[in-house]
C-alpha cells in the first residue's frame, strides 16, 4: 500500500462525513431550531442519538467524545452521560487489512521478519489494533497497526467535533471549550504519529528508570514506522483480576499505579493522559504495573506543575492570594473573587484525599453523591458568573486524575494519600524540574508541547 494513499485527502474526509455528518449535524440542527425558532427538543433523545451515531465508529471522534464526557460541565449533562457509555474497544480489522498494512510498512517479505504472527488481533481500539508476534530470535512482541485513512478521518472528525462544541455553546454550560478543542486537536494529531509514540515510550523508560515496580516495553526500532509500532510483549493481567485480592495486595497495586502516573508529572512535568484499562496490565505475582500505550502523553510547562503544588498549599493554608497566583500560573485570566472561590470549592473536593493525613479510601461513604452535589453547586455558580475558559493543559490532567480515581475506587485501596503526595512534592523546585525535563526530552529526541 503506497504511503501517500493514506495522507489527509478530500476523498477520505468526504467518506468520513458521509458516515457521521448527517447524524451529528441533525442533532445540531434541532438544537438550533430550539434556540432560534422556539421548537421543543428532547435533549435526552438527542443525546442518545448522538451516542448511537458515534458508537459504531473507530477513530478520533469516538475518543474525543469519551474524553469530553469526563470534563465537568464542558457538555450538558444529558450528553456527557450518554457519551461516557461509549466503549473504547471496537471490532478489529480483518486479516486482509493486516497484510496490506504490514506489507506497506515493512515490504512484501514482512512475514520473514517473524517466526509467528497472530492473525487475530489481541486488542482493538479507536485508532488501531494490536497483534501478538514472535521475532525470529524468539522475542515476543506486540505489533500495533494504525487503521487505514486515519489522517483524513482525524481532520473530518475534528470538524464534526466543532459541531458538537457548537451544540454545547447553544446550551447553558459553565466551561468554555475554545482551548479544549485546540488541545484535543493537537494531541490527537500527535497520537497518529507512531514514531513520536516510540519516543514517548523511551521517555517513560527514562523517567521511570528508578521505579522498580513499573515497566515500560522496549521499542523494536527496525520494525517500527509512522503507522506500525513494534515493542516487547509484557505479560500481565487486567486490574479487574485484582479487585478481590487481599487489602495489602490492592494497596500495593494502587501505590504502583500512583507512582506510574504522578512521579513523571511531579519530577518531569509529563503525564500519561489515558489510564484506560487497556493501556496497562498487572503482573500477577507482585502487583507490578506494565504501561503499554504512549500515544496520549502531555508535556507541561514547569510552571503548570508549580501551579498545581501552589494551589494544594493554598488550600491547606486557606491562603486565597496563593490560590490566585496558582490560577494565574495555570493561565486563567481575569478571574473575579467570586469565580476564584467557586473554583477553590471544586479544587478542595478534588484535592481532598491528598489533604487528609490518615489511611483512607479515595471515596468514602457517600463521596460519590457528595461529588455530584458539589459539582452541580460549583458549576451552577460558575454558569451564573458567566462561565470560565479552562486552560488547555487541564484537559488531559483532568482525564488522568478522573481515570486514576476510578482505578483506586475499584481497588478499594486504603492509603495515606497525604503522605504519598508529600513524598512526591517535598523538595520541589521549579527550576530543577525544568532542567530535569529538558534533559529527559533531549535524551529521547522530543520537544515540549507548544500551547
PDB file of N, CA, C and O in Angstrom, residues 11-66:
ATOM      1  N   UNK A  11     -10.992  13.167  -0.545  1.00  0.00           N
ATOM      2  CA  UNK A  11     -11.786  11.950  -0.746  1.00  0.00           C
ATOM      3  C   UNK A  11     -12.020  11.233   0.581  1.00  0.00           C
ATOM      4  O   UNK A  11     -13.132  10.810   0.894  1.00  0.00           O
ATOM      5  N   UNK A  12     -10.932  11.113   1.380  1.00  0.00           N
ATOM      6  CA  UNK A  12     -11.075  10.427   2.662  1.00  0.00           C
ATOM      7  C   UNK A  12     -11.982  11.181   3.615  1.00  0.00           C
ATOM      8  O   UNK A  12     -12.778  10.592   4.331  1.00  0.00           O
ATOM      9  N   UNK A  13     -11.877  12.518   3.609  1.00  0.00           N
ATOM     10  CA  UNK A  13     -12.708  13.307   4.515  1.00  0.00           C
ATOM     11  C   UNK A  13     -14.178  13.216   4.120  1.00  0.00           C
ATOM     12  O   UNK A  13     -15.061  13.121   4.974  1.00  0.00           O
ATOM     13  N   UNK A  14     -14.450  13.248   2.810  1.00  0.00           N
ATOM     14  CA  UNK A  14     -15.834  13.155   2.345  1.00  0.00           C
ATOM     15  C   UNK A  14     -16.453  11.826   2.771  1.00  0.00           C
ATOM     16  O   UNK A  14     -17.605  11.758   3.216  1.00  0.00           O
ATOM     17  N   UNK A  15     -15.674  10.747   2.675  1.00  0.00           N
ATOM     18  CA  UNK A  15     -16.181   9.449   3.107  1.00  0.00           C
ATOM     19  C   UNK A  15     -16.531   9.430   4.575  1.00  0.00           C
ATOM     20  O   UNK A  15     -17.537   8.849   4.987  1.00  0.00           O
ATOM     21  N   UNK A  16     -15.696  10.073   5.389  1.00  0.00           N
ATOM     22  CA  UNK A  16     -15.971  10.111   6.822  1.00  0.00           C
ATOM     23  C   UNK A  16     -17.209  10.960   7.114  1.00  0.00           C
ATOM     24  O   UNK A  16     -18.037  10.612   7.949  1.00  0.00           O
ATOM     25  N   UNK A  17     -17.344  12.101   6.437  1.00  0.00           N
ATOM     26  CA  UNK A  17     -18.525  12.938   6.626  1.00  0.00           C
ATOM     27  C   UNK A  17     -19.795  12.152   6.334  1.00  0.00           C
ATOM     28  O   UNK A  17     -20.821  12.309   7.007  1.00  0.00           O
ATOM     29  N   UNK A  18     -19.733  11.303   5.342  1.00  0.00           N
ATOM     30  CA  UNK A  18     -20.915  10.525   4.974  1.00  0.00           C
ATOM     31  C   UNK A  18     -21.340   9.591   6.097  1.00  0.00           C
ATOM     32  O   UNK A  18     -22.521   9.288   6.251  1.00  0.00           O
ATOM     33  N   UNK A  19     -20.381   9.143   6.896  1.00  0.00           N
ATOM     34  CA  UNK A  19     -20.691   8.211   7.977  1.00  0.00           C
ATOM     35  C   UNK A  19     -21.271   8.904   9.204  1.00  0.00           C
ATOM     36  O   UNK A  19     -22.140   8.368   9.882  1.00  0.00           O
ATOM     37  N   UNK A  20     -20.761  10.090   9.530  1.00  0.00           N
ATOM     38  CA  UNK A  20     -21.150  10.694  10.801  1.00  0.00           C
ATOM     39  C   UNK A  20     -21.824  12.049  10.668  1.00  0.00           C
ATOM     40  O   UNK A  20     -22.511  12.487  11.584  1.00  0.00           O
ATOM     41  N   UNK A  21     -21.627  12.728   9.547  1.00  0.00           N
ATOM     42  CA  UNK A  21     -22.078  14.111   9.450  1.00  0.00           C
ATOM     43  C   UNK A  21     -23.569  14.284   9.561  1.00  0.00           C
ATOM     44  O   UNK A  21     -24.057  15.233  10.175  1.00  0.00           O
ATOM     45  N   UNK A  22     -24.344  13.394   8.963  1.00  0.00           N
ATOM     46  CA  UNK A  22     -25.792  13.536   8.982  1.00  0.00           C
ATOM     47  C   UNK A  22     -26.331  13.436  10.401  1.00  0.00           C
ATOM     48  O   UNK A  22     -27.142  14.258  10.853  1.00  0.00           O
ATOM     49  N   UNK A  23     -25.850  12.436  11.139  1.00  0.00           N
ATOM     50  CA  UNK A  23     -26.365  12.242  12.496  1.00  0.00           C
ATOM     51  C   UNK A  23     -25.959  13.381  13.425  1.00  0.00           C
ATOM     52  O   UNK A  23     -26.785  13.924  14.163  1.00  0.00           O
ATOM     53  N   UNK A  24     -24.680  13.751  13.400  1.00  0.00           N
ATOM     54  CA  UNK A  24     -24.214  14.825  14.269  1.00  0.00           C
ATOM     55  C   UNK A  24     -24.854  16.139  13.851  1.00  0.00           C
ATOM     56  O   UNK A  24     -25.325  16.917  14.683  1.00  0.00           O
ATOM     57  N   UNK A  25     -24.889  16.396  12.552  1.00  0.00           N
ATOM     58  CA  UNK A  25     -25.490  17.633  12.069  1.00  0.00           C
ATOM     59  C   UNK A  25     -26.969  17.721  12.371  1.00  0.00           C
ATOM     60  O   UNK A  25     -27.495  18.808  12.630  1.00  0.00           O
ATOM     61  N   UNK A  26     -27.670  16.590  12.352  1.00  0.00           N
ATOM     62  CA  UNK A  26     -29.100  16.596  12.651  1.00  0.00           C
ATOM     63  C   UNK A  26     -29.380  17.016  14.080  1.00  0.00           C
ATOM     64  O   UNK A  26     -30.314  17.779  14.350  1.00  0.00           O
ATOM     65  N   UNK A  27     -28.555  16.530  15.009  1.00  0.00           N
ATOM     66  CA  UNK A  27     -28.708  16.939  16.402  1.00  0.00           C
ATOM     67  C   UNK A  27     -28.491  18.442  16.532  1.00  0.00           C
ATOM     68  O   UNK A  27     -29.250  19.151  17.195  1.00  0.00           O
ATOM     69  N   UNK A  28     -27.441  18.943  15.874  1.00  0.00           N
ATOM     70  CA  UNK A  28     -27.146  20.373  15.947  1.00  0.00           C
ATOM     71  C   UNK A  28     -28.277  21.198  15.353  1.00  0.00           C
ATOM     72  O   UNK A  28     -28.651  22.251  15.884  1.00  0.00           O
ATOM     73  N   UNK A  29     -28.849  20.737  14.244  1.00  0.00           N
ATOM     74  CA  UNK A  29     -29.927  21.492  13.598  1.00  0.00           C
ATOM     75  C   UNK A  29     -31.151  21.582  14.494  1.00  0.00           C
ATOM     76  O   UNK A  29     -31.805  22.632  14.574  1.00  0.00           O
ATOM     77  N   UNK A  30     -31.479  20.495  15.169  1.00  0.00           N
ATOM     78  CA  UNK A  30     -32.647  20.530  16.050  1.00  0.00           C
ATOM     79  C   UNK A  30     -32.421  21.490  17.208  1.00  0.00           C
ATOM     80  O   UNK A  30     -33.336  22.200  17.634  1.00  0.00           O
ATOM     81  N   UNK A  31     -31.177  21.526  17.734  1.00  0.00           N
ATOM     82  CA  UNK A  31     -30.899  22.451  18.822  1.00  0.00           C
ATOM     83  C   UNK A  31     -30.917  23.902  18.345  1.00  0.00           C
ATOM     84  O   UNK A  31     -31.333  24.794  19.068  1.00  0.00           O
ATOM     85  N   UNK A  32     -30.471  24.124  17.112  1.00  0.00           N
ATOM     86  CA  UNK A  32     -30.556  25.473  16.553  1.00  0.00           C
ATOM     87  C   UNK A  32     -32.012  25.895  16.416  1.00  0.00           C
ATOM     88  O   UNK A  32     -32.377  27.040  16.692  1.00  0.00           O
ATOM     89  N   UNK A  33     -32.864  24.953  16.024  1.00  0.00           N
ATOM     90  CA  UNK A  33     -34.284  25.258  15.937  1.00  0.00           C
ATOM     91  C   UNK A  33     -34.873  25.594  17.282  1.00  0.00           C
ATOM     92  O   UNK A  33     -35.717  26.487  17.407  1.00  0.00           O
ATOM     93  N   UNK A  34     -34.397  24.897  18.317  1.00  0.00           N
ATOM     94  CA  UNK A  34     -34.883  25.186  19.672  1.00  0.00           C
ATOM     95  C   UNK A  34     -34.515  26.610  20.072  1.00  0.00           C
ATOM     96  O   UNK A  34     -35.330  27.347  20.642  1.00  0.00           O
ATOM     97  N   UNK A  35     -33.306  27.015  19.726  1.00  0.00           N
ATOM     98  CA  UNK A  35     -32.829  28.326  20.177  1.00  0.00           C
ATOM     99  C   UNK A  35     -33.466  29.470  19.390  1.00  0.00           C
ATOM    100  O   UNK A  35     -33.886  30.476  19.960  1.00  0.00           O
ATOM    101  N   UNK A  36     -33.526  29.315  18.079  1.00  0.00           N
ATOM    102  CA  UNK A  36     -33.920  30.446  17.247  1.00  0.00           C
ATOM    103  C   UNK A  36     -35.389  30.427  16.826  1.00  0.00           C
ATOM    104  O   UNK A  36     -35.964  31.467  16.532  1.00  0.00           O
ATOM    105  N   UNK A  37     -36.010  29.237  16.798  1.00  0.00           N
ATOM    106  CA  UNK A  37     -37.389  29.140  16.309  1.00  0.00           C
ATOM    107  C   UNK A  37     -38.361  28.686  17.378  1.00  0.00           C
ATOM    108  O   UNK A  37     -39.555  28.569  17.123  1.00  0.00           O
ATOM    109  N   UNK A  38     -37.857  28.368  18.557  1.00  0.00           N
ATOM    110  CA  UNK A  38     -38.742  28.010  19.653  1.00  0.00           C
ATOM    111  C   UNK A  38     -39.240  26.579  19.639  1.00  0.00           C
ATOM    112  O   UNK A  38     -40.194  26.248  20.333  1.00  0.00           O
ATOM    113  N   UNK A  39     -38.591  25.679  18.847  1.00  0.00           N
ATOM    114  CA  UNK A  39     -39.004  24.284  18.825  1.00  0.00           C
ATOM    115  C   UNK A  39     -38.730  23.651  20.189  1.00  0.00           C
ATOM    116  O   UNK A  39     -37.778  23.997  20.879  1.00  0.00           O
ATOM    117  N   UNK A  40     -39.583  22.697  20.558  1.00  0.00           N
ATOM    118  CA  UNK A  40     -39.298  21.877  21.735  1.00  0.00           C
ATOM    119  C   UNK A  40     -38.381  20.735  21.329  1.00  0.00           C
ATOM    120  O   UNK A  40     -38.642  20.040  20.336  1.00  0.00           O
ATOM    121  N   UNK A  41     -37.331  20.533  22.087  1.00  0.00           N
ATOM    122  CA  UNK A  41     -36.361  19.493  21.757  1.00  0.00           C
ATOM    123  C   UNK A  41     -36.187  18.573  22.957  1.00  0.00           C
ATOM    124  O   UNK A  41     -36.032  19.042  24.087  1.00  0.00           O
ATOM    125  N   UNK A  42     -36.225  17.272  22.692  1.00  0.00           N
ATOM    126  CA  UNK A  42     -35.993  16.269  23.729  1.00  0.00           C
ATOM    127  C   UNK A  42     -34.484  16.066  23.846  1.00  0.00           C
ATOM    128  O   UNK A  42     -33.869  15.365  23.047  1.00  0.00           O
ATOM    129  N   UNK A  43     -33.873  16.692  24.847  1.00  0.00           N
ATOM    130  CA  UNK A  43     -32.412  16.645  24.959  1.00  0.00           C
ATOM    131  C   UNK A  43     -31.917  15.241  25.252  1.00  0.00           C
ATOM    132  O   UNK A  43     -30.871  14.821  24.757  1.00  0.00           O
ATOM    133  N   UNK A  44     -32.659  14.478  26.054  1.00  0.00           N
ATOM    134  CA  UNK A  44     -32.249  13.101  26.313  1.00  0.00           C
ATOM    135  C   UNK A  44     -32.239  12.288  25.015  1.00  0.00           C
ATOM    136  O   UNK A  44     -31.312  11.514  24.760  1.00  0.00           O
ATOM    137  N   UNK A  45     -33.262  12.454  24.190  1.00  0.00           N
ATOM    138  CA  UNK A  45     -33.333  11.722  22.934  1.00  0.00           C
ATOM    139  C   UNK A  45     -32.202  12.137  22.001  1.00  0.00           C
ATOM    140  O   UNK A  45     -31.557  11.309  21.371  1.00  0.00           O
ATOM    141  N   UNK A  46     -31.959  13.442  21.908  1.00  0.00           N
ATOM    142  CA  UNK A  46     -30.878  13.916  21.061  1.00  0.00           C
ATOM    143  C   UNK A  46     -29.529  13.364  21.507  1.00  0.00           C
ATOM    144  O   UNK A  46     -28.689  12.960  20.692  1.00  0.00           O
ATOM    145  N   UNK A  47     -29.291  13.349  22.819  1.00  0.00           N
ATOM    146  CA  UNK A  47     -28.035  12.831  23.340  1.00  0.00           C
ATOM    147  C   UNK A  47     -27.892  11.347  23.026  1.00  0.00           C
ATOM    148  O   UNK A  47     -26.816  10.875  22.661  1.00  0.00           O
ATOM    149  N   UNK A  48     -28.986  10.601  23.160  1.00  0.00           N
ATOM    150  CA  UNK A  48     -28.959   9.180  22.841  1.00  0.00           C
ATOM    151  C   UNK A  48     -28.661   8.952  21.365  1.00  0.00           C
ATOM    152  O   UNK A  48     -27.895   8.056  20.990  1.00  0.00           O
ATOM    153  N   UNK A  49     -29.245   9.794  20.503  1.00  0.00           N
ATOM    154  CA  UNK A  49     -28.991   9.676  19.069  1.00  0.00           C
ATOM    155  C   UNK A  49     -27.531   9.996  18.733  1.00  0.00           C
ATOM    156  O   UNK A  49     -26.933   9.374  17.859  1.00  0.00           O
ATOM    157  N   UNK A  50     -26.965  10.974  19.441  1.00  0.00           N
ATOM    158  CA  UNK A  50     -25.565  11.307  19.203  1.00  0.00           C
ATOM    159  C   UNK A  50     -24.661  10.142  19.590  1.00  0.00           C
ATOM    160  O   UNK A  50     -23.733   9.791  18.869  1.00  0.00           O
ATOM    161  N   UNK A  51     -24.940   9.506  20.728  1.00  0.00           N
ATOM    162  CA  UNK A  51     -24.140   8.338  21.120  1.00  0.00           C
ATOM    163  C   UNK A  51     -24.289   7.218  20.093  1.00  0.00           C
ATOM    164  O   UNK A  51     -23.303   6.564  19.723  1.00  0.00           O
ATOM    165  N   UNK A  52     -25.505   6.999  19.609  1.00  0.00           N
ATOM    166  CA  UNK A  52     -25.728   5.958  18.607  1.00  0.00           C
ATOM    167  C   UNK A  52     -24.952   6.255  17.331  1.00  0.00           C
ATOM    168  O   UNK A  52     -24.424   5.352  16.680  1.00  0.00           O
ATOM    169  N   UNK A  53     -24.874   7.542  16.962  1.00  0.00           N
ATOM    170  CA  UNK A  53     -24.154   7.912  15.742  1.00  0.00           C
ATOM    171  C   UNK A  53     -22.666   7.641  15.862  1.00  0.00           C
ATOM    172  O   UNK A  53     -22.001   7.319  14.877  1.00  0.00           O
ATOM    173  N   UNK A  54     -22.124   7.738  17.082  1.00  0.00           N
ATOM    174  CA  UNK A  54     -20.690   7.576  17.279  1.00  0.00           C
ATOM    175  C   UNK A  54     -20.305   6.172  17.719  1.00  0.00           C
ATOM    176  O   UNK A  54     -19.158   5.771  17.559  1.00  0.00           O
ATOM    177  N   UNK A  55     -21.260   5.446  18.267  1.00  0.00           N
ATOM    178  CA  UNK A  55     -20.935   4.215  18.969  1.00  0.00           C
ATOM    179  C   UNK A  55     -20.310   3.135  18.127  1.00  0.00           C
ATOM    180  O   UNK A  55     -19.526   2.332  18.627  1.00  0.00           O
ATOM    181  N   UNK A  56     -20.627   3.063  16.825  1.00  0.00           N
ATOM    182  CA  UNK A  56     -20.075   2.015  15.989  1.00  0.00           C
ATOM    183  C   UNK A  56     -18.801   2.410  15.276  1.00  0.00           C
ATOM    184  O   UNK A  56     -18.309   1.663  14.427  1.00  0.00           O
ATOM    185  N   UNK A  57     -18.246   3.564  15.595  1.00  0.00           N
ATOM    186  CA  UNK A  57     -17.116   4.090  14.852  1.00  0.00           C
ATOM    187  C   UNK A  57     -15.785   3.772  15.510  1.00  0.00           C
ATOM    188  O   UNK A  57     -15.655   3.817  16.721  1.00  0.00           O
ATOM    189  N   UNK A  58     -14.789   3.470  14.697  1.00  0.00           N
ATOM    190  CA  UNK A  58     -13.417   3.602  15.141  1.00  0.00           C
ATOM    191  C   UNK A  58     -13.019   5.049  14.886  1.00  0.00           C
ATOM    192  O   UNK A  58     -13.651   5.759  14.134  1.00  0.00           O
ATOM    193  N   UNK A  59     -11.955   5.473  15.542  1.00  0.00           N
ATOM    194  CA  UNK A  59     -11.417   6.750  15.146  1.00  0.00           C
ATOM    195  C   UNK A  59     -11.435   7.820  16.210  1.00  0.00           C
ATOM    196  O   UNK A  59     -11.931   7.639  17.319  1.00  0.00           O
ATOM    197  N   UNK A  60     -10.887   8.986  15.840  1.00  0.00           N
ATOM    198  CA  UNK A  60     -10.672  10.062  16.806  1.00  0.00           C
ATOM    199  C   UNK A  60     -11.945  10.627  17.412  1.00  0.00           C
ATOM    200  O   UNK A  60     -11.931  11.057  18.563  1.00  0.00           O
ATOM    201  N   UNK A  61     -13.045  10.682  16.654  1.00  0.00           N
ATOM    202  CA  UNK A  61     -14.249  11.315  17.178  1.00  0.00           C
ATOM    203  C   UNK A  61     -14.780  10.556  18.385  1.00  0.00           C
ATOM    204  O   UNK A  61     -15.215  11.150  19.370  1.00  0.00           O
ATOM    205  N   UNK A  62     -14.748   9.232  18.331  1.00  0.00           N
ATOM    206  CA  UNK A  62     -15.195   8.451  19.474  1.00  0.00           C
ATOM    207  C   UNK A  62     -14.284   8.705  20.673  1.00  0.00           C
ATOM    208  O   UNK A  62     -14.744   8.875  21.806  1.00  0.00           O
ATOM    209  N   UNK A  63     -12.976   8.772  20.422  1.00  0.00           N
ATOM    210  CA  UNK A  63     -12.032   9.008  21.519  1.00  0.00           C
ATOM    211  C   UNK A  63     -12.248  10.389  22.129  1.00  0.00           C
ATOM    212  O   UNK A  63     -12.241  10.554  23.352  1.00  0.00           O
ATOM    213  N   UNK A  64     -12.461  11.387  21.279  1.00  0.00           N
ATOM    214  CA  UNK A  64     -12.702  12.742  21.778  1.00  0.00           C
ATOM    215  C   UNK A  64     -14.000  12.816  22.567  1.00  0.00           C
ATOM    216  O   UNK A  64     -14.083  13.491  23.600  1.00  0.00           O
ATOM    217  N   UNK A  65     -15.041  12.104  22.097  1.00  0.00           N
ATOM    218  CA  UNK A  65     -16.320  12.121  22.795  1.00  0.00           C
ATOM    219  C   UNK A  65     -16.195  11.510  24.184  1.00  0.00           C
ATOM    220  O   UNK A  65     -16.761  12.021  25.163  1.00  0.00           O
ATOM    221  N   UNK A  66     -15.446  10.425  24.296  1.00  0.00           N
ATOM    222  CA  UNK A  66     -15.220   9.826  25.607  1.00  0.00           C
ATOM    223  C   UNK A  66     -14.504  10.806  26.538  1.00  0.00           C
ATOM    224  O   UNK A  66     -14.852  10.936  27.715  1.00  0.00           O
TER     225      UNK A  66
END
